[in-house]
Short mmCIF file of C-alpha atoms in Angstrom, two decimals:
data_model
loop_
_atom_site.label_atom_id
_atom_site.label_comp_id
_atom_site.label_asym_id
_atom_site.label_seq_id
_atom_site.Cartn_x
_atom_site.Cartn_y
_atom_site.Cartn_z
CA MET A 1 130.60 94.59 75.27
CA ASP A 2 129.31 96.23 78.28
CA LEU A 3 126.84 93.77 80.57
CA LYS A 4 124.62 97.32 79.57
CA ILE A 5 123.63 97.40 76.24
CA LEU A 6 123.40 93.12 76.10
CA GLN A 7 121.22 93.37 78.63
CA GLN A 8 119.06 96.67 76.94
CA LEU A 9 119.55 94.48 73.25
CA ASN A 10 117.73 91.54 74.64
CA ILE A 11 114.67 94.22 76.62
CA GLU A 12 114.52 95.42 72.84
CA ARG A 13 114.36 91.83 70.75
CA ASP A 14 112.09 90.63 73.53
CA ASN A 15 109.91 93.68 73.09
CA ARG A 16 110.54 93.44 68.28
CA ARG A 17 112.27 96.63 68.70
CA ALA A 18 114.89 97.74 65.45
CA ALA A 19 118.27 98.35 68.12
CA MET A 20 121.90 98.17 66.85
CA VAL A 21 125.31 97.63 68.43
CA VAL A 22 128.23 99.72 67.31
CA THR A 23 131.55 98.60 68.18
CA ASN A 24 134.23 100.71 67.36
CA LEU A 25 137.51 96.98 66.57
CA VAL A 26 140.37 99.69 67.04
CA ASN A 27 139.61 100.62 70.36
CA GLY A 28 136.79 98.08 71.13
CA GLU A 29 134.44 100.35 72.51
CA GLY A 30 129.95 100.14 72.48
CA GLN A 31 127.20 101.45 71.74
CA LEU A 32 122.82 100.63 71.23
CA VAL A 33 122.12 102.75 68.78
CA LEU A 34 117.94 102.39 69.27
CA GLU A 35 116.13 103.24 65.77
CA ALA A 36 114.05 106.99 66.69
CA ASP A 37 117.71 108.04 68.24
CA GLU A 38 119.18 110.62 66.09
CA VAL A 39 122.91 109.59 65.22
CA ASP A 40 124.92 112.47 63.20
CA GLY A 41 127.32 112.85 60.61
CA ALA A 42 128.43 109.58 58.43
CA LEU A 43 127.68 106.98 60.59
CA GLY A 44 124.31 108.87 61.20
CA GLU A 45 124.07 107.42 57.70
CA ALA A 46 125.83 104.02 57.77
CA VAL A 47 123.73 104.48 61.00
CA GLN A 48 119.75 105.18 58.46
CA LYS A 49 120.88 102.30 56.00
CA GLY A 50 121.57 99.58 58.53
CA PHE A 51 117.93 100.07 59.51
CA ARG A 52 116.60 99.91 56.23
CA SER A 53 118.61 97.81 55.13
CA GLY A 54 118.40 94.49 58.13
CA LYS A 55 122.11 94.35 57.42
CA SER A 56 125.03 94.32 59.48
CA GLY A 57 128.04 95.18 58.37
CA VAL A 58 131.56 97.06 59.14
CA VAL A 59 131.99 100.56 57.96
CA GLU A 60 134.43 103.84 58.34
CA VAL A 61 133.46 106.28 59.80
CA GLU A 62 136.45 109.40 60.84
CA GLY A 63 139.26 106.67 60.21
CA ALA A 64 137.36 104.37 63.10
CA GLU A 65 135.95 100.77 61.77
CA LEU A 66 133.46 100.38 62.91
CA PHE A 67 130.96 96.74 63.47
CA LEU A 68 127.27 97.56 62.70
CA ASN A 69 125.69 94.69 64.41
CA VAL A 70 121.24 95.13 63.15
CA HIS A 71 118.73 93.75 65.68
CA VAL A 72 115.71 93.32 63.46
CA PRO A 73 112.08 91.76 63.88
CA SER A 74 110.91 89.74 61.79
CA PRO A 75 108.45 90.67 59.92
CA ARG A 76 105.18 89.16 60.15
CA LEU A 77 101.87 88.97 57.85
CA VAL A 78 98.27 89.68 60.72
CA ILE A 79 95.47 88.43 57.69
CA ILE A 80 92.16 89.03 58.88
CA GLY A 81 89.60 86.77 56.60
CA ALA A 82 90.12 83.13 56.63
CA VAL A 83 88.76 83.68 52.86
CA HIS A 84 90.14 82.13 49.93
CA ILE A 85 92.61 84.70 49.49
CA SER A 86 94.11 83.88 52.41
CA GLN A 87 94.62 80.03 51.64
CA ALA A 88 96.82 80.84 48.56
CA LEU A 89 98.70 83.87 51.02
CA THR A 90 99.76 81.75 53.60
CA GLN A 91 101.78 79.12 51.54
CA ILE A 92 103.13 82.03 49.65
CA ALA A 93 103.76 84.55 52.76
CA ALA A 94 105.97 81.94 55.19
CA LEU A 95 107.55 81.16 51.30
CA ALA A 96 109.29 83.95 52.21
CA GLY A 97 109.82 83.51 55.53
CA TYR A 98 107.07 85.59 56.37
CA ASP A 99 105.50 84.63 60.36
CA VAL A 100 102.41 84.69 59.53
CA LYS A 101 98.54 84.61 61.44
CA VAL A 102 94.79 84.63 60.92
CA ILE A 103 92.28 85.73 62.17
CA ASP A 104 88.31 85.87 61.49
CA PRO A 105 85.44 85.56 64.03
CA ARG A 106 83.26 83.98 60.95
CA THR A 107 83.58 80.02 62.51
CA ALA A 108 82.92 78.51 58.65
CA PHE A 109 85.93 80.24 57.49
CA ALA A 110 88.72 80.31 60.01
CA THR A 111 88.46 76.17 59.59
CA PRO A 112 91.65 74.37 60.66
CA GLU A 113 90.23 71.94 57.31
CA ARG A 114 91.36 74.87 55.41
CA PHE A 115 93.88 76.56 56.73
CA SER A 116 95.67 72.98 58.36
CA GLY A 117 99.40 73.79 59.80
CA VAL A 118 98.60 77.72 60.01
CA GLU A 119 98.14 79.85 62.89
CA LEU A 120 94.61 80.66 63.84
CA GLN A 121 92.41 82.94 65.79
CA ALA A 122 89.35 82.19 65.49
CA ASP A 123 87.63 85.69 66.55
CA TRP A 124 87.36 89.25 66.74
CA PRO A 125 90.02 91.00 65.85
CA GLU A 126 89.86 93.30 68.81
CA ASP A 127 89.91 90.58 70.67
CA VAL A 128 93.07 88.54 69.78
CA LEU A 129 94.74 92.05 68.95
CA LYS A 130 94.56 92.93 72.20
CA ASP A 131 97.32 90.22 73.06
CA SER A 132 99.15 90.21 70.23
CA PRO A 133 99.41 93.15 69.32
CA LEU A 134 99.97 94.64 66.10
CA ASP A 135 103.51 96.46 65.57
CA ALA A 136 106.15 98.35 63.28
CA TYR A 137 107.55 95.21 61.76
CA THR A 138 103.99 93.79 61.24
CA ALA A 139 102.41 93.75 57.52
CA LEU A 140 98.04 93.90 57.96
CA ALA A 141 96.10 92.29 55.09
CA ALA A 142 92.21 92.46 55.98
CA LEU A 143 90.97 90.36 53.40
CA THR A 144 86.51 90.48 54.36
CA HIS A 145 84.81 92.63 53.00
CA ASP A 146 82.53 93.03 55.32
CA PRO A 147 83.62 97.02 58.03
CA LYS A 148 82.83 95.26 60.84
CA ILE A 149 85.01 92.69 60.63
CA ASP A 150 87.96 94.79 58.89
CA ASP A 151 88.16 98.54 60.31
CA PHE A 152 89.80 97.79 63.35
CA PRO A 153 92.59 95.75 63.16
CA LEU A 154 92.80 98.51 59.61
CA GLN A 155 92.82 101.60 62.62
CA GLU A 156 95.33 99.83 64.26
CA ALA A 157 97.76 99.28 61.60
CA LEU A 158 97.24 102.59 61.11
CA ARG A 159 97.96 104.12 64.37
CA VAL A 160 100.38 102.16 65.74
CA GLY A 161 102.36 102.33 62.05
CA CYS A 162 102.52 98.56 60.26
CA PHE A 163 104.85 98.28 57.45
CA TYR A 164 102.79 97.69 55.10
CA VAL A 165 98.42 97.78 55.62
CA GLY A 166 96.65 96.63 52.57
CA ALA A 167 93.15 96.17 52.37
CA LEU A 168 90.19 93.79 49.55
CA GLY A 169 87.40 96.06 47.82
CA SER A 170 87.06 97.73 44.75
CA ARG A 171 87.39 101.89 44.91
CA LYS A 172 83.76 102.47 45.09
CA THR A 173 83.87 100.33 48.79
CA HIS A 174 87.63 102.11 49.36
CA ALA A 175 85.67 105.29 49.24
CA LYS A 176 83.35 103.83 52.00
CA ARG A 177 86.11 103.28 53.85
CA LEU A 178 88.04 106.11 54.08
CA THR A 179 84.08 108.45 55.27
CA ARG A 180 83.78 106.16 57.84
CA PHE A 181 87.97 106.52 58.54
CA SER A 182 87.70 110.02 58.48
CA GLU A 183 84.39 110.86 60.67
CA ALA A 184 86.35 108.71 63.76
CA GLY A 185 89.41 110.20 63.30
CA ILE A 186 91.95 108.93 61.17
CA THR A 187 93.68 111.57 59.23
CA ALA A 188 94.08 111.33 55.71
CA ALA A 189 97.77 111.60 56.00
CA GLN A 190 97.01 107.55 57.53
CA MET A 191 95.18 107.08 54.89
CA GLU A 192 97.05 107.03 52.04
CA LYS A 193 99.13 104.74 54.02
CA ILE A 194 95.99 102.36 52.85
CA HIS A 195 97.20 100.11 50.25
CA ALA A 196 94.10 99.50 48.74
CA PRO A 197 92.81 97.85 45.61
CA ILE A 198 95.43 96.47 47.56
CA GLY A 199 98.15 94.08 45.94
CA LEU A 200 101.12 95.17 42.75
CA ASN A 201 98.44 95.47 39.17
CA ILE A 202 99.65 92.08 37.67
CA ALA A 203 95.90 91.84 36.73
CA ALA A 204 95.35 88.84 38.54
CA ALA A 205 92.36 87.74 37.92
CA THR A 206 92.17 84.57 40.32
CA PRO A 207 92.61 83.71 44.81
CA SER A 208 96.31 83.19 44.45
CA GLU A 209 96.45 85.19 41.59
CA ILE A 210 95.89 88.54 43.63
CA ALA A 211 97.75 86.35 47.51
CA ILE A 212 100.77 86.66 44.63
CA ALA A 213 100.37 90.34 44.01
CA VAL A 214 99.50 91.19 47.72
CA MET A 215 102.64 89.18 48.75
CA ALA A 216 104.55 91.36 46.03
CA GLU A 217 103.38 94.26 47.25
CA ILE A 218 104.46 93.72 51.28
CA ILE A 219 107.43 92.41 50.53
CA GLU A 220 107.99 95.69 48.61
CA THR A 221 107.01 97.83 50.79
CA PHE A 222 109.15 96.32 53.64
CA ARG A 223 112.16 95.70 51.58
CA LYS A 224 112.33 100.07 50.16
CA ARG A 225 110.35 101.13 53.86
CA GLY A 226 112.13 104.07 54.75
CA MET A 227 112.76 104.29 59.05
CA VAL A 228 110.12 103.13 61.16
CA GLY A 229 108.84 102.71 64.05
CA SER A 230 107.13 105.67 66.11
CA MET B 1 106.27 89.75 74.48
CA GLN B 2 108.38 87.27 72.75
CA GLN B 3 109.05 83.66 74.50
CA ALA B 4 112.79 83.07 75.05
CA THR B 5 113.88 80.68 72.44
CA LEU B 6 115.95 77.20 74.52
CA ASN B 7 119.15 77.97 71.24
CA ASP B 8 118.88 82.57 71.89
CA GLU B 9 122.75 83.38 72.54
CA LEU B 10 122.32 86.59 73.59
CA LYS B 11 119.89 86.01 76.14
CA LEU B 12 121.94 82.63 76.56
CA ALA B 13 125.45 85.10 77.02
CA GLU B 14 123.54 86.94 80.10
CA GLN B 15 122.00 84.33 81.76
CA TRP B 16 125.51 83.80 82.63
CA ALA B 17 126.35 86.33 83.01
CA GLY B 18 123.74 86.62 84.98
CA ASP B 19 124.83 83.51 86.87
CA GLY B 20 128.00 85.16 87.59
CA LYS B 21 130.39 82.90 84.95
CA SER B 22 133.12 85.58 82.67
CA VAL B 23 131.67 85.26 78.84
CA ALA B 24 133.35 85.63 75.71
CA ILE B 25 131.03 87.14 72.73
CA ALA B 26 132.19 86.30 68.61
CA THR B 27 130.90 87.85 66.39
CA VAL B 28 131.15 87.83 62.61
CA VAL B 29 131.80 90.95 61.36
CA GLU B 30 132.39 90.23 57.54
CA THR B 31 133.13 87.51 55.52
CA TRP B 32 133.41 87.08 51.85
CA GLY B 33 132.84 84.20 49.37
CA SER B 34 130.19 81.35 50.89
CA ALA B 35 131.22 81.86 54.45
CA PRO B 36 128.04 79.22 56.42
CA ARG B 37 127.36 82.32 58.75
CA PRO B 38 125.96 85.42 57.23
CA VAL B 39 126.92 88.54 59.53
CA GLY B 40 125.80 89.56 62.77
CA SER B 41 126.06 85.09 63.97
CA HIS B 42 126.89 84.76 67.39
CA LEU B 43 128.75 82.06 69.59
CA VAL B 44 129.30 83.05 72.77
CA ILE B 45 131.24 81.90 75.55
CA ASP B 46 131.49 80.76 79.31
CA GLY B 47 134.50 80.57 81.18
CA ASP B 48 134.48 76.14 81.20
CA GLY B 49 134.74 76.49 77.82
CA ASN B 50 130.94 75.67 77.28
CA PHE B 51 129.23 77.81 74.41
CA GLU B 52 126.14 78.31 72.18
CA GLY B 53 125.47 79.68 68.72
CA SER B 54 127.71 79.40 65.86
CA VAL B 55 129.93 81.80 63.39
CA SER B 56 131.33 78.77 60.29
CA GLY B 57 129.40 75.68 59.71
CA GLY B 58 131.10 74.27 62.39
CA CYS B 59 134.57 75.05 60.79
CA VAL B 60 135.86 76.91 63.21
CA GLU B 61 133.96 76.23 66.22
CA GLY B 62 137.22 75.28 68.21
CA ALA B 63 139.76 77.24 67.51
CA VAL B 64 137.40 80.41 68.22
CA VAL B 65 136.65 78.67 71.90
CA ALA B 66 140.72 78.77 72.56
CA GLU B 67 141.17 82.03 71.85
CA ALA B 68 137.64 83.24 73.57
CA MET B 69 139.15 81.98 76.92
CA ASP B 70 142.66 84.04 76.88
CA VAL B 71 140.06 86.99 75.27
CA ILE B 72 138.11 86.07 79.24
CA SER B 73 141.87 85.67 80.58
CA SER B 74 143.30 88.91 78.68
CA GLY B 75 140.47 90.91 78.47
CA LYS B 76 142.33 92.07 75.76
CA THR B 77 140.06 92.03 72.68
CA ARG B 78 141.02 89.51 69.82
CA MET B 79 140.04 89.50 65.32
CA LEU B 80 140.30 86.52 64.38
CA GLU B 81 141.13 85.39 60.20
CA PHE B 82 139.86 81.92 58.18
CA GLY B 83 139.34 81.13 55.85
CA VAL B 84 141.24 77.88 53.85
CA ALA B 85 144.38 79.56 52.63
CA ASP B 86 144.85 80.69 56.89
CA GLU B 87 144.95 76.92 57.45
CA ALA B 88 148.72 77.48 58.13
CA ALA B 89 148.25 80.08 60.78
CA TRP B 90 145.58 78.62 62.34
CA GLU B 91 144.99 74.42 61.13
CA VAL B 92 142.03 75.24 60.97
CA GLY B 93 139.79 76.07 58.12
CA LEU B 94 135.89 77.07 56.15
CA SER B 95 135.34 73.84 53.75
CA CYS B 96 133.14 75.98 52.07
CA GLY B 97 136.08 77.88 50.65
CA GLY B 98 134.79 81.12 52.08
CA ARG B 99 137.18 84.25 54.91
CA ILE B 100 135.42 85.71 57.65
CA ARG B 101 136.89 87.08 60.45
CA VAL B 102 135.95 87.20 63.55
CA TYR B 103 136.12 89.77 66.48
CA VAL B 104 136.16 88.42 69.54
CA GLU B 105 135.51 90.14 72.92
CA ARG B 106 134.90 90.29 76.97
CA LEU B 107 131.53 91.01 78.00
CA GLY B 108 132.56 93.44 80.58
CA ALA B 109 130.29 93.74 84.12
CA ALA B 110 126.73 96.51 83.88
#
């Protein structure tokens, strides 16, 4: 491997961008492929499959044995709202291997007692996301019901292309949300990416059941996603 | 920005190279059966035999480090294969019963 490839790979990993090192196992030549790169032919298919699955492996392309080492950032979940559902969702998400963060400016909700062992920020999403921005490998679940808190992070999630964007609220609430977003210049195609009502339809009734429905939807979206990123 | 974790072997390899050290990178490229480390796992080795990361649960790292020394001095890549059945050939094996293929290459100059 060239040092240049390793240096660039480490930069991509630092910035939570997917990257792949393609090594020709016959002649030792290496190449760094980024998710936005266009790769033609049989290798292109293998590259796309690798980014989608996040799995590394050996492929045979035009008689050459190639090793594709996929480096995909670990998925994260940002929850807006330190509400009852979030208490269960933080636990389920951690179980599924997600890094989790909860943001809620309402200090009555965002207490360490209610979210023991969870990364919790009792600030406005506008302020928190400035320091730690969302990205394509982050899921955003907005659960406060309050447009003053939910709208900004939802729009930001659509803008950066979070792999999952979900918003709690009835169909009626969501219709009002779409009117506001439309007035704010969000396109119809972008708005279609919002999962609302949030969660898989498993007729969930309790906060814990809703949390399971939300997590299942996040996992499904991540595992079935196409090419993500800019 | 994510902070470089203490045990990030790819960061360490870059740092070693920056310090002027010779470095080899070993990578698990294929596994069969119950292999302890997934495909893509790295073990990085410097010219003095210091290493970080793993390609197995500790069963074959010693052998990989020894091979890496040769790769560093010769500059030639090497493909190693380990498994229970290969004990005679390599004198080390995986106790888990799996089989792994490990690619060892030298980290080249930029």
